[in-house]
Coordinates of C-alpha atoms and ligand atoms in Angstrom, one line a residue:
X10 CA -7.6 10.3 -18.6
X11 CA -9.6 12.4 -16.0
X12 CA -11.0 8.6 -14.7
X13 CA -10.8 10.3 -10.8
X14 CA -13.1 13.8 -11.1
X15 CA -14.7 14.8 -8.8
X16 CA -14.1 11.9 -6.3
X17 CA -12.4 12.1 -2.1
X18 CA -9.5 9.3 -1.9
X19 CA -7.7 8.5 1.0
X20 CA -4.1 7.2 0.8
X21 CA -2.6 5.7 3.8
X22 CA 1.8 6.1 4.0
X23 CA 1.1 8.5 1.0
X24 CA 3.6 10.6 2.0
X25 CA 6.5 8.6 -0.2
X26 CA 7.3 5.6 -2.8
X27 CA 4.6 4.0 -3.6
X28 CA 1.2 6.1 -1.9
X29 CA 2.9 9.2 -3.0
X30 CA 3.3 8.4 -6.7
X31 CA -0.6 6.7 -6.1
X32 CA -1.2 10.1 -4.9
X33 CA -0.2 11.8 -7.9
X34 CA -1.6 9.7 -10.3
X35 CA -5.1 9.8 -8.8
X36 CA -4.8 13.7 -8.0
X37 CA -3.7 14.2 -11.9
X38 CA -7.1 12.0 -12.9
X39 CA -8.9 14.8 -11.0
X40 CA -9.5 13.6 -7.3
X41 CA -9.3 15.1 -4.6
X42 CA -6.7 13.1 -2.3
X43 CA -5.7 13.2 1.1
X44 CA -2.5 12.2 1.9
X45 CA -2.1 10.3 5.4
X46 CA 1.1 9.6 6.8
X47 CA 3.4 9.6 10.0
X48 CA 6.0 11.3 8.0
X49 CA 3.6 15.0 8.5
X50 CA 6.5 17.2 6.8
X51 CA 6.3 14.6 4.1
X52 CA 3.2 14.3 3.7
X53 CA 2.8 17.8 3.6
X54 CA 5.1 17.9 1.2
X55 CA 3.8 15.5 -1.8
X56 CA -0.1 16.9 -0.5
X57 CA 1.3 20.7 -1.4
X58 CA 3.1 19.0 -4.8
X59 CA -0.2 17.3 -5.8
X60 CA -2.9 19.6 -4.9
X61 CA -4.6 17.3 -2.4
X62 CA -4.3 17.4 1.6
X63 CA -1.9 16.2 4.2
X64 CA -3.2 14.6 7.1
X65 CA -1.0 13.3 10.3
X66 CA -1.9 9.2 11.0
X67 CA -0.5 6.6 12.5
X68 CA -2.4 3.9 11.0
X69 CA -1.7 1.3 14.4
X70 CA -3.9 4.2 16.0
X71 CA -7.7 3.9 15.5
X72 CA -8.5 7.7 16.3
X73 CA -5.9 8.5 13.8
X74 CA -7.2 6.4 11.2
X75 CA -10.7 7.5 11.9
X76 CA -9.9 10.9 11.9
X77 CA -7.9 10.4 8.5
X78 CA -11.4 8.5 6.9
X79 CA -13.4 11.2 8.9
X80 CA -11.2 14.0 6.8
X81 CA -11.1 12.8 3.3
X82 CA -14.9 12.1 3.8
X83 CA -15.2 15.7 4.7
X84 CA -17.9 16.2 1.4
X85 CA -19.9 13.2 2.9
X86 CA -18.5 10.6 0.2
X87 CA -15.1 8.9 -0.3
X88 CA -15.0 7.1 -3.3
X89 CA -11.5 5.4 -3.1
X90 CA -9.2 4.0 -0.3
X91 CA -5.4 2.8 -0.6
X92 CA -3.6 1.5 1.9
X93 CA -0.2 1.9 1.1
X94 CA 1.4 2.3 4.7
X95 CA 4.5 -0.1 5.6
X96 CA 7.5 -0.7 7.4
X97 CA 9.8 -3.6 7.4
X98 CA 11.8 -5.4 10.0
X99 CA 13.6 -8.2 8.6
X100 CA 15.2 -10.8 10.8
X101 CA 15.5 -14.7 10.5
X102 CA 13.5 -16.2 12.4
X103 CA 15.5 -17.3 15.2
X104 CA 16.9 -13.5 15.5
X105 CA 13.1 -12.3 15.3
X106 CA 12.0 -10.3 18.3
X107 CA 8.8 -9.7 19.9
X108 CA 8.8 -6.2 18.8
X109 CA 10.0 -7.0 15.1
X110 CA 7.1 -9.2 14.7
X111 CA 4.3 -6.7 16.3
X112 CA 5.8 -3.8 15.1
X113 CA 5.4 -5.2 11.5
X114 CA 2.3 -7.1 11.8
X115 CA 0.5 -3.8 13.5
X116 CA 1.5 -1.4 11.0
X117 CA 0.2 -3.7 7.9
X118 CA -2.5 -6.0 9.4
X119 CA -3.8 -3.5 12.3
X120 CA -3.1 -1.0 10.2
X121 CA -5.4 -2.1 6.7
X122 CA -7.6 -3.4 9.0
X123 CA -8.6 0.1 10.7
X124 CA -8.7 1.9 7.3
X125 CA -10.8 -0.9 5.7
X126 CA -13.2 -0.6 8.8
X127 CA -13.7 3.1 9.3
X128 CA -13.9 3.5 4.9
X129 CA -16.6 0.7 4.6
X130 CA -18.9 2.9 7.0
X131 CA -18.9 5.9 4.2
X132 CA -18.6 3.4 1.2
X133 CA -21.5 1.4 2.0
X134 CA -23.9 4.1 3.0
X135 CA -23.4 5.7 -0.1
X136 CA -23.5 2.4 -2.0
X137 CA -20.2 2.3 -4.2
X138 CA -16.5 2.7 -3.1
X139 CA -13.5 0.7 -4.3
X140 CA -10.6 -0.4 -2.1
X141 CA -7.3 -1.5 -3.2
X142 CA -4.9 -2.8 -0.1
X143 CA -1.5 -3.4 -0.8
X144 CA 0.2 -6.4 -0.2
X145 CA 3.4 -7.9 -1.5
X146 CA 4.7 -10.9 -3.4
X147 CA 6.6 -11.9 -0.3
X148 CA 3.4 -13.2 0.8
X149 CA 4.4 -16.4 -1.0
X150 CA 6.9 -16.4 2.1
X151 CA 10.8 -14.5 1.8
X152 CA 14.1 -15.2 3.9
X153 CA 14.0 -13.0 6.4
X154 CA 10.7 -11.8 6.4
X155 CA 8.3 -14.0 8.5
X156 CA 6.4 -11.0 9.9
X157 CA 6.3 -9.1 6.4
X158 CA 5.2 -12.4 4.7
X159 CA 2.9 -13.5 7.6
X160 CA 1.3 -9.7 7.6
X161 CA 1.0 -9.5 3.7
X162 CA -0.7 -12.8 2.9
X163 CA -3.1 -11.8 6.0
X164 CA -3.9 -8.8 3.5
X165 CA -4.9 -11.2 0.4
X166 CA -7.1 -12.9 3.0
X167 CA -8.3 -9.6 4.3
X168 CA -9.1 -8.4 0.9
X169 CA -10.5 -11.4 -0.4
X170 CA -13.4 -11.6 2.9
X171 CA -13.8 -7.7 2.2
X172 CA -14.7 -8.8 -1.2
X173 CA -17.6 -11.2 0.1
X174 CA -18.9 -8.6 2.8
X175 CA -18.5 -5.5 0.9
X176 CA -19.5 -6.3 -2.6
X177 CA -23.1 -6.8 -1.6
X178 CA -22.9 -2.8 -1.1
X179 CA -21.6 -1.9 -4.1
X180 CA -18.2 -1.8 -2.8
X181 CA -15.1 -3.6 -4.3
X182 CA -11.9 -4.3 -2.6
X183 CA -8.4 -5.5 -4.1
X184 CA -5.2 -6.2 -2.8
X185 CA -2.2 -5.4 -5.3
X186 CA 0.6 -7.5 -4.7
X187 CA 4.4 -5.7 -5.4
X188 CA 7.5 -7.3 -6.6
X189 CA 10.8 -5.5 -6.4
X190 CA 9.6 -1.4 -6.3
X191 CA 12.8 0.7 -6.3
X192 CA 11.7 3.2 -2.9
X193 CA 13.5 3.9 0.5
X194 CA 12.1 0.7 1.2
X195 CA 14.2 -1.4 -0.7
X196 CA 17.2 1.5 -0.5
X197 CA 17.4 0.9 3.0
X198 CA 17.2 -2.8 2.6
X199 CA 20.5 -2.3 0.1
X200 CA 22.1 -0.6 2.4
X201 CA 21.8 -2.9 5.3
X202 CA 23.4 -5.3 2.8
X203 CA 26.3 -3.0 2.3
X204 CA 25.3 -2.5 -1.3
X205 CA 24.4 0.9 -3.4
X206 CA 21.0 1.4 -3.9
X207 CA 21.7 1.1 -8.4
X208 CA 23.7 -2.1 -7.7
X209 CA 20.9 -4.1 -5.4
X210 CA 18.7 -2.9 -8.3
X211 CA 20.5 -4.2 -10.8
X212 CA 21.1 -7.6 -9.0
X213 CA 17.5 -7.9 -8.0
X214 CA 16.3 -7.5 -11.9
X215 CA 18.5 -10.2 -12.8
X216 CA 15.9 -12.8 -11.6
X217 CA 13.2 -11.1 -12.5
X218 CA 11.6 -12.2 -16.2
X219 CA 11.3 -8.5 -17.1
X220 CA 15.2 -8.1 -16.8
X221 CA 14.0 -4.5 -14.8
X222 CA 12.9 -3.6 -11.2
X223 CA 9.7 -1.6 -11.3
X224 CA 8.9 1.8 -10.1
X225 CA 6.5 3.3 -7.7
X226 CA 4.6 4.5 -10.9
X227 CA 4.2 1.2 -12.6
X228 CA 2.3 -0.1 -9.5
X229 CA 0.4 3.3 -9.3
X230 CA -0.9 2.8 -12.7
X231 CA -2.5 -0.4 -11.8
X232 CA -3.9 0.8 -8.3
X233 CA -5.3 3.5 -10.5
X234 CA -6.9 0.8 -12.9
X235 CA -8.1 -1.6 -9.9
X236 CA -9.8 1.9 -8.4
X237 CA -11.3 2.7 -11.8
X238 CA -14.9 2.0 -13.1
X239 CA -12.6 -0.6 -15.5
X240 CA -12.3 -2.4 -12.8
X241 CA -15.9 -2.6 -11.7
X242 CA -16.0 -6.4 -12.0
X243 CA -13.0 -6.9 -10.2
X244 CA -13.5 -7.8 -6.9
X245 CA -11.4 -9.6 -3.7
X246 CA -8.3 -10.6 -5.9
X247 CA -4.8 -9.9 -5.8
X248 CA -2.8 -8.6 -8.4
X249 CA 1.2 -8.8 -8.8
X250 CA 3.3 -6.1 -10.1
X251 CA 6.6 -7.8 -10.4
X252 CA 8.0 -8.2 -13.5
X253 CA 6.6 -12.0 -13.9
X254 CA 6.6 -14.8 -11.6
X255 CA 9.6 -17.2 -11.2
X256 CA 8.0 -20.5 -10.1
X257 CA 9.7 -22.5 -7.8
Ligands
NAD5 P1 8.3 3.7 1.7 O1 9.1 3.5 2.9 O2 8.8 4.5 0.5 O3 6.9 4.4 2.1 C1 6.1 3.9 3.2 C2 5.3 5.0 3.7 O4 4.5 4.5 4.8 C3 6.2 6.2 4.3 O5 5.7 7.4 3.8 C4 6.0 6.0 5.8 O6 6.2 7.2 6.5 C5 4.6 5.4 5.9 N1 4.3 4.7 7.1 C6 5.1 3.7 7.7 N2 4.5 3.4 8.9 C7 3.4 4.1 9.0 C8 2.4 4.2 10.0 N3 2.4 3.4 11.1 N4 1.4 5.1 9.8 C9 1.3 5.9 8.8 N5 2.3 5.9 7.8 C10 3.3 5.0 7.9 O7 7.8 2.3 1.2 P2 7.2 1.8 -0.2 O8 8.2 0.9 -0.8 O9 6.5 2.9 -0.9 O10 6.0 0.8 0.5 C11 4.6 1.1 0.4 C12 3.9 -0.2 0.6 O11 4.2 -1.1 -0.5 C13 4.2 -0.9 1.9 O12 3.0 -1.5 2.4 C14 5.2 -2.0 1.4 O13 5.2 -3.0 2.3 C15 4.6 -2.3 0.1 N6 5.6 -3.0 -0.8 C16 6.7 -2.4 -1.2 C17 7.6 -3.1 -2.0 C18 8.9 -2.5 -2.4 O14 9.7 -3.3 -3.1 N7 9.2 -1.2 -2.2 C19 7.2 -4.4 -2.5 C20 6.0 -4.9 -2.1 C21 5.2 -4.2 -1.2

Protein backbone atom coordinates (compact mmCIF):
# COMPACT_ATOMS: atom_id res chain seq x y z
CA UNK A 1 0.00 0.00 0.00
CA UNK A 2 1.53 3.44 -1.07
CA UNK A 3 -1.72 5.00 1.11
CA UNK A 4 1.11 8.07 2.28
CA UNK A 5 2.55 9.54 -1.33
CA UNK A 6 3.30 12.42 -1.67
CA UNK A 7 2.26 13.70 1.81
CA UNK A 8 4.65 15.82 4.93
CA UNK A 9 4.06 13.98 8.40
CA UNK A 10 5.40 15.01 11.54
CA UNK A 11 6.11 12.39 14.30
CA UNK A 12 6.78 13.68 17.76
CA UNK A 13 9.36 11.07 20.08
CA UNK A 14 9.89 9.34 16.58
CA UNK A 15 13.16 8.67 17.26
CA UNK A 16 12.33 5.02 19.02
CA UNK A 17 9.47 2.36 19.92
CA UNK A 18 6.57 3.24 18.90
CA UNK A 19 7.03 6.90 16.51
CA UNK A 20 10.02 5.20 15.08
CA UNK A 21 8.24 2.03 13.78
CA UNK A 22 5.08 4.88 12.90
CA UNK A 23 7.93 6.44 11.16
CA UNK A 24 8.69 3.66 9.06
CA UNK A 25 5.45 2.48 8.26
CA UNK A 26 4.32 5.86 6.98
CA UNK A 27 7.77 6.57 5.20
CA UNK A 28 7.37 2.92 3.45
CA UNK A 29 3.58 4.17 2.28
CA UNK A 30 5.53 6.99 0.54
CA UNK A 31 5.52 10.07 2.91
CA UNK A 32 7.80 12.18 3.49
CA UNK A 33 8.33 12.10 7.52
CA UNK A 34 10.13 14.12 9.89
CA UNK A 35 11.26 12.67 12.75
CA UNK A 36 11.20 14.97 15.98
CA UNK A 37 12.74 13.91 19.06
CA UNK A 38 15.07 14.88 22.10
CA UNK A 39 17.02 11.85 21.49
CA UNK A 40 18.91 14.06 18.07
CA UNK A 41 21.53 11.04 17.50
CA UNK A 42 18.43 8.87 17.51
CA UNK A 43 16.51 10.54 15.71
CA UNK A 44 18.97 11.02 13.26
CA UNK A 45 19.42 7.69 13.22
CA UNK A 46 15.76 6.01 12.32
CA UNK A 47 15.33 9.61 9.96
CA UNK A 48 18.72 8.31 8.00
CA UNK A 49 17.14 4.40 8.15
CA UNK A 50 13.70 5.62 6.74
CA UNK A 51 14.46 8.17 4.32
CA UNK A 52 12.68 11.06 6.02
CA UNK A 53 14.36 13.91 8.34
CA UNK A 54 15.52 14.31 11.87
CA UNK A 55 14.57 17.23 13.63
CA UNK A 56 15.87 18.19 17.42
CA UNK A 57 12.40 19.02 19.87
CA UNK A 58 11.59 19.09 23.02
CA UNK A 59 7.99 18.93 22.77
CA UNK A 60 7.51 20.91 26.59
CA UNK A 61 9.24 23.74 24.40
CA UNK A 62 6.84 25.78 22.17
CA UNK A 63 9.72 27.19 19.79
CA UNK A 64 10.80 23.70 19.39
CA UNK A 65 7.53 22.36 18.59
CA UNK A 66 6.93 25.19 16.30
CA UNK A 67 9.90 24.93 14.61
CA UNK A 68 9.34 20.99 14.26
CA UNK A 69 5.50 21.84 12.56
CA UNK A 70 7.33 24.87 10.76
CA UNK A 71 9.96 22.11 9.21
CA UNK A 72 7.84 19.21 8.11
CA UNK A 73 5.49 22.01 6.69
CA UNK A 74 8.53 23.07 4.74
CA UNK A 75 6.38 22.36 1.10
CA UNK A 76 3.47 24.49 2.66
CA UNK A 77 1.25 21.40 3.55
CA UNK A 78 1.52 18.71 6.32
CA UNK A 79 -0.93 16.23 5.88
CA UNK A 80 -0.42 14.08 9.02
CA UNK A 81 0.69 14.60 12.74
CA UNK A 82 1.53 11.86 15.49
CA UNK A 83 2.26 12.56 18.70
CA UNK A 84 4.07 9.85 19.98
CA UNK A 85 6.48 11.57 22.63
CA UNK A 86 6.41 10.12 26.32
CA UNK A 87 8.14 9.51 29.40
CA UNK A 88 7.11 7.90 32.52
CA UNK A 89 7.63 8.50 36.15
CA UNK A 90 5.80 6.05 38.20
CA UNK A 91 5.36 6.52 41.86
CA UNK A 92 2.36 5.81 44.31
CA UNK A 93 0.84 8.46 45.04
CA UNK A 94 1.94 9.28 48.45
CA UNK A 95 5.75 8.86 47.06
CA UNK A 96 4.71 11.21 43.94
CA UNK A 97 6.72 14.35 43.74
CA UNK A 98 6.14 17.65 42.37
CA UNK A 99 8.51 17.11 39.69
CA UNK A 100 7.16 13.42 38.82
CA UNK A 101 3.89 14.84 38.29
CA UNK A 102 4.93 18.01 36.07
CA UNK A 103 7.60 16.28 34.45
CA UNK A 104 4.95 13.71 33.13
CA UNK A 105 2.05 15.82 32.69
CA UNK A 106 4.35 18.42 30.53
CA UNK A 107 5.79 16.10 28.33
CA UNK A 108 2.26 14.42 27.30
CA UNK A 109 -0.39 17.12 27.97
CA UNK A 110 1.86 20.27 27.22
CA UNK A 111 3.51 18.41 24.95
CA UNK A 112 0.23 17.13 22.52
CA UNK A 113 -1.12 20.21 23.18
CA UNK A 114 1.71 22.43 21.40
CA UNK A 115 1.91 19.95 18.40
CA UNK A 116 -1.97 19.87 18.02
CA UNK A 117 -1.85 23.80 18.14
CA UNK A 118 0.99 24.74 15.82
CA UNK A 119 -0.33 21.56 13.14
CA UNK A 120 -4.08 22.80 13.12
CA UNK A 121 -2.63 26.27 11.71
CA UNK A 122 -1.27 24.39 8.33
CA UNK A 123 -4.10 21.76 8.46
CA UNK A 124 -6.95 24.01 8.49
CA UNK A 125 -5.64 26.55 5.94
CA UNK A 126 -5.21 23.86 3.59
CA UNK A 127 -8.57 22.30 4.51
CA UNK A 128 -7.71 18.50 5.31
CA UNK A 129 -5.11 16.98 7.77
CA UNK A 130 -5.58 14.08 10.13
CA UNK A 131 -4.21 13.78 13.70
CA UNK A 132 -3.72 10.74 15.70
CA UNK A 133 -2.43 11.49 19.51
CA UNK A 134 -1.48 8.77 21.44
CA UNK A 135 -2.72 7.99 24.64
CA UNK A 136 -2.67 4.74 26.69
CA UNK A 137 -5.01 2.31 28.30
CA UNK A 138 -3.73 3.40 31.65
CA UNK A 139 -6.01 6.15 31.14
CA UNK A 140 -8.69 3.96 32.81
CA UNK A 141 -6.31 4.78 35.85
CA UNK A 142 -2.99 2.12 36.78
CA UNK A 143 -1.09 1.62 40.24
CA UNK A 144 1.46 3.80 40.19
CA UNK A 145 0.72 5.90 37.54
CA UNK A 146 -1.46 8.91 38.59
CA UNK A 147 0.43 11.41 36.48
CA UNK A 148 0.64 8.97 33.36
CA UNK A 149 -3.13 8.08 33.77
CA UNK A 150 -4.12 11.72 34.76
CA UNK A 151 -1.99 12.99 31.41
CA UNK A 152 -3.35 10.17 29.07
CA UNK A 153 -7.09 10.42 29.73
CA UNK A 154 -6.40 14.39 29.34
CA UNK A 155 -5.43 13.21 25.71
CA UNK A 156 -8.81 11.30 24.99
CA UNK A 157 -10.44 14.56 26.09
CA UNK A 158 -7.93 16.60 24.09
CA UNK A 159 -8.61 14.55 21.09
CA UNK A 160 -12.17 14.27 21.40
CA UNK A 161 -12.65 18.61 21.57
CA UNK A 162 -10.06 18.61 18.61
CA UNK A 163 -12.59 16.48 16.96
CA UNK A 164 -15.47 19.09 17.47
CA UNK A 165 -13.15 22.21 16.54
CA UNK A 166 -11.18 20.79 13.86
CA UNK A 167 -13.55 18.59 11.92
CA UNK A 168 -15.44 21.66 10.70
CA UNK A 169 -11.96 22.23 8.61
CA UNK A 170 -11.67 19.11 7.17
CA UNK A 171 -9.39 18.03 9.76
CA UNK A 172 -9.74 14.75 11.80
CA UNK A 173 -8.06 13.97 15.06
CA UNK A 174 -7.76 10.45 16.98
CA UNK A 175 -6.20 9.36 20.01
CA UNK A 176 -4.95 5.63 19.91
CA UNK A 177 -4.92 4.15 23.11
CA UNK A 178 -1.77 1.27 23.79
CA UNK A 179 -1.90 -1.71 25.94
CA UNK A 180 1.23 -3.46 26.86
CA UNK A 181 3.86 -2.34 23.70
CA UNK A 182 7.20 -4.26 24.17
CA UNK A 183 9.74 -0.76 23.89
CA UNK A 184 12.44 0.81 26.29
CA UNK A 185 9.43 1.95 27.81
CA UNK A 186 8.21 -1.00 29.32
CA UNK A 187 12.09 -2.56 29.45
CA UNK A 188 12.98 0.00 31.71
CA UNK A 189 9.84 -0.49 33.70
CA UNK A 190 11.03 -4.47 33.94
CA UNK A 191 14.01 -3.55 35.10
CA UNK A 192 13.04 -1.27 37.86
CA UNK A 193 11.11 -4.48 38.91
CA UNK A 194 14.17 -6.48 38.91
CA UNK A 195 12.82 -8.62 36.07
CA UNK A 196 14.29 -9.38 32.36
CA UNK A 197 12.81 -7.60 29.82
CA UNK A 198 11.35 -11.54 27.97
CA UNK A 199 10.12 -12.47 31.47
CA UNK A 200 7.87 -9.09 32.32
CA UNK A 201 6.72 -9.81 28.83
CA UNK A 202 5.74 -13.02 29.27
CA UNK A 203 3.98 -12.16 32.72
CA UNK A 204 2.28 -9.21 31.30
CA UNK A 205 0.58 -11.34 28.30
CA UNK A 206 -0.74 -13.65 30.80
CA UNK A 207 -3.70 -11.27 31.49
CA UNK A 208 -4.10 -10.13 28.39
CA UNK A 209 -7.03 -12.00 26.21
CA UNK A 210 -4.59 -12.22 23.20
CA UNK A 211 -2.17 -14.46 25.36
CA UNK A 212 0.73 -11.91 23.59
CA UNK A 213 2.14 -8.40 24.31
CA UNK A 214 2.08 -6.30 21.13
CA UNK A 215 4.74 -4.63 19.30
CA UNK A 216 5.53 -1.07 18.24
CA UNK A 217 4.34 -2.28 14.70
CA UNK A 218 0.98 -3.51 15.60
CA UNK A 219 0.06 -0.10 16.94
CA UNK A 220 1.80 1.50 13.88
CA UNK A 221 -0.39 -0.26 11.63
CA UNK A 222 -3.38 1.18 13.11
CA UNK A 223 -2.02 4.86 13.45
CA UNK A 224 -1.36 4.25 9.85
CA UNK A 225 -5.12 3.25 9.24
CA UNK A 226 -6.53 6.14 11.71
CA UNK A 227 -4.14 8.61 9.34
CA UNK A 228 -5.47 7.03 6.14
CA UNK A 229 -8.32 8.30 3.83
CA UNK A 230 -10.05 4.74 5.40
CA UNK A 231 -10.32 6.53 8.22
CA UNK A 232 -11.99 9.69 6.82
CA UNK A 233 -15.06 9.23 8.93
CA UNK A 234 -13.32 8.61 11.91
CA UNK A 235 -13.09 11.41 13.98
CA UNK A 236 -12.38 12.45 18.05
CA UNK A 237 -12.37 8.64 19.22
CA UNK A 238 -9.98 6.63 20.90
CA UNK A 239 -8.78 3.40 19.87
CA UNK A 240 -7.08 0.49 22.06
CA UNK A 241 -4.37 -1.61 20.90
CA UNK A 242 -4.06 -4.08 23.67
CA UNK A 243 -4.75 -7.36 23.04
CA UNK A 244 -8.62 -7.10 24.39
CA UNK A 245 -10.02 -5.47 27.35
CA UNK A 246 -10.23 -7.28 30.81
CA UNK A 247 -13.19 -5.63 32.46
CA UNK A 248 -13.12 -5.17 35.93
P1 LIG B 1 10.04 4.99 24.06
O1 LIG B 1 10.68 5.36 25.32
O2 LIG B 1 10.54 3.81 23.29
O3 LIG B 1 9.97 6.23 23.06
C1 LIG B 1 9.58 7.50 23.50
C2 LIG B 1 10.23 8.54 22.63
O4 LIG B 1 9.82 9.83 23.08
C3 LIG B 1 11.78 8.49 22.71
O5 LIG B 1 12.33 8.55 21.42
C4 LIG B 1 12.11 9.72 23.54
O6 LIG B 1 13.39 10.27 23.24
C5 LIG B 1 10.97 10.66 23.14
N1 LIG B 1 10.72 11.74 24.09
C6 LIG B 1 10.50 11.66 25.43
N2 LIG B 1 10.32 12.88 25.94
C7 LIG B 1 10.42 13.77 24.91
C8 LIG B 1 10.33 15.18 24.80
N3 LIG B 1 10.11 15.96 25.88
N4 LIG B 1 10.46 15.75 23.58
C9 LIG B 1 10.69 14.99 22.50
N5 LIG B 1 10.81 13.65 22.53
C10 LIG B 1 10.67 13.05 23.73
O7 LIG B 1 8.50 4.77 24.44
P2 LIG B 1 7.29 4.13 23.63
O8 LIG B 1 6.87 2.95 24.41
O9 LIG B 1 7.57 4.03 22.19
O10 LIG B 1 6.20 5.28 23.89
C11 LIG B 1 5.66 6.10 22.85
C12 LIG B 1 4.33 6.64 23.31
O11 LIG B 1 3.44 5.55 23.52
C13 LIG B 1 4.40 7.40 24.64
O12 LIG B 1 3.51 8.49 24.62
C14 LIG B 1 3.92 6.36 25.63
O13 LIG B 1 3.39 6.97 26.78
C15 LIG B 1 2.88 5.66 24.82
N6 LIG B 1 2.52 4.33 25.29
C16 LIG B 1 3.46 3.34 25.41
C17 LIG B 1 3.07 2.09 25.88
C18 LIG B 1 4.03 0.95 26.05
O14 LIG B 1 3.64 -0.08 26.62
N7 LIG B 1 5.27 1.05 25.57
C19 LIG B 1 1.72 1.86 26.19
C20 LIG B 1 0.81 2.89 26.05
C21 LIG B 1 1.21 4.12 25.59
Amino acid sequence: MRRFEGQTVLVTGGAKGIGAATAARLASEGAQVVVADFDEAAATETAERIGGRAVRCDVTSRADVEAAVAAAAESGRLDVLVTCAGIIRDNLIHKMTDDDWEAVIATHLRGTFLAAQAAQAVMTQQGSGSMVLVSSVSALGNRGQANYSAAKMGIQGFTRTLGIELGPFGVNANAIAPGFIATEMTDATARRLGMEPEEHRAKAAENIPLRRVAFPEDVASVVAFLASDAAGAVNGQSINVCGGTVMC
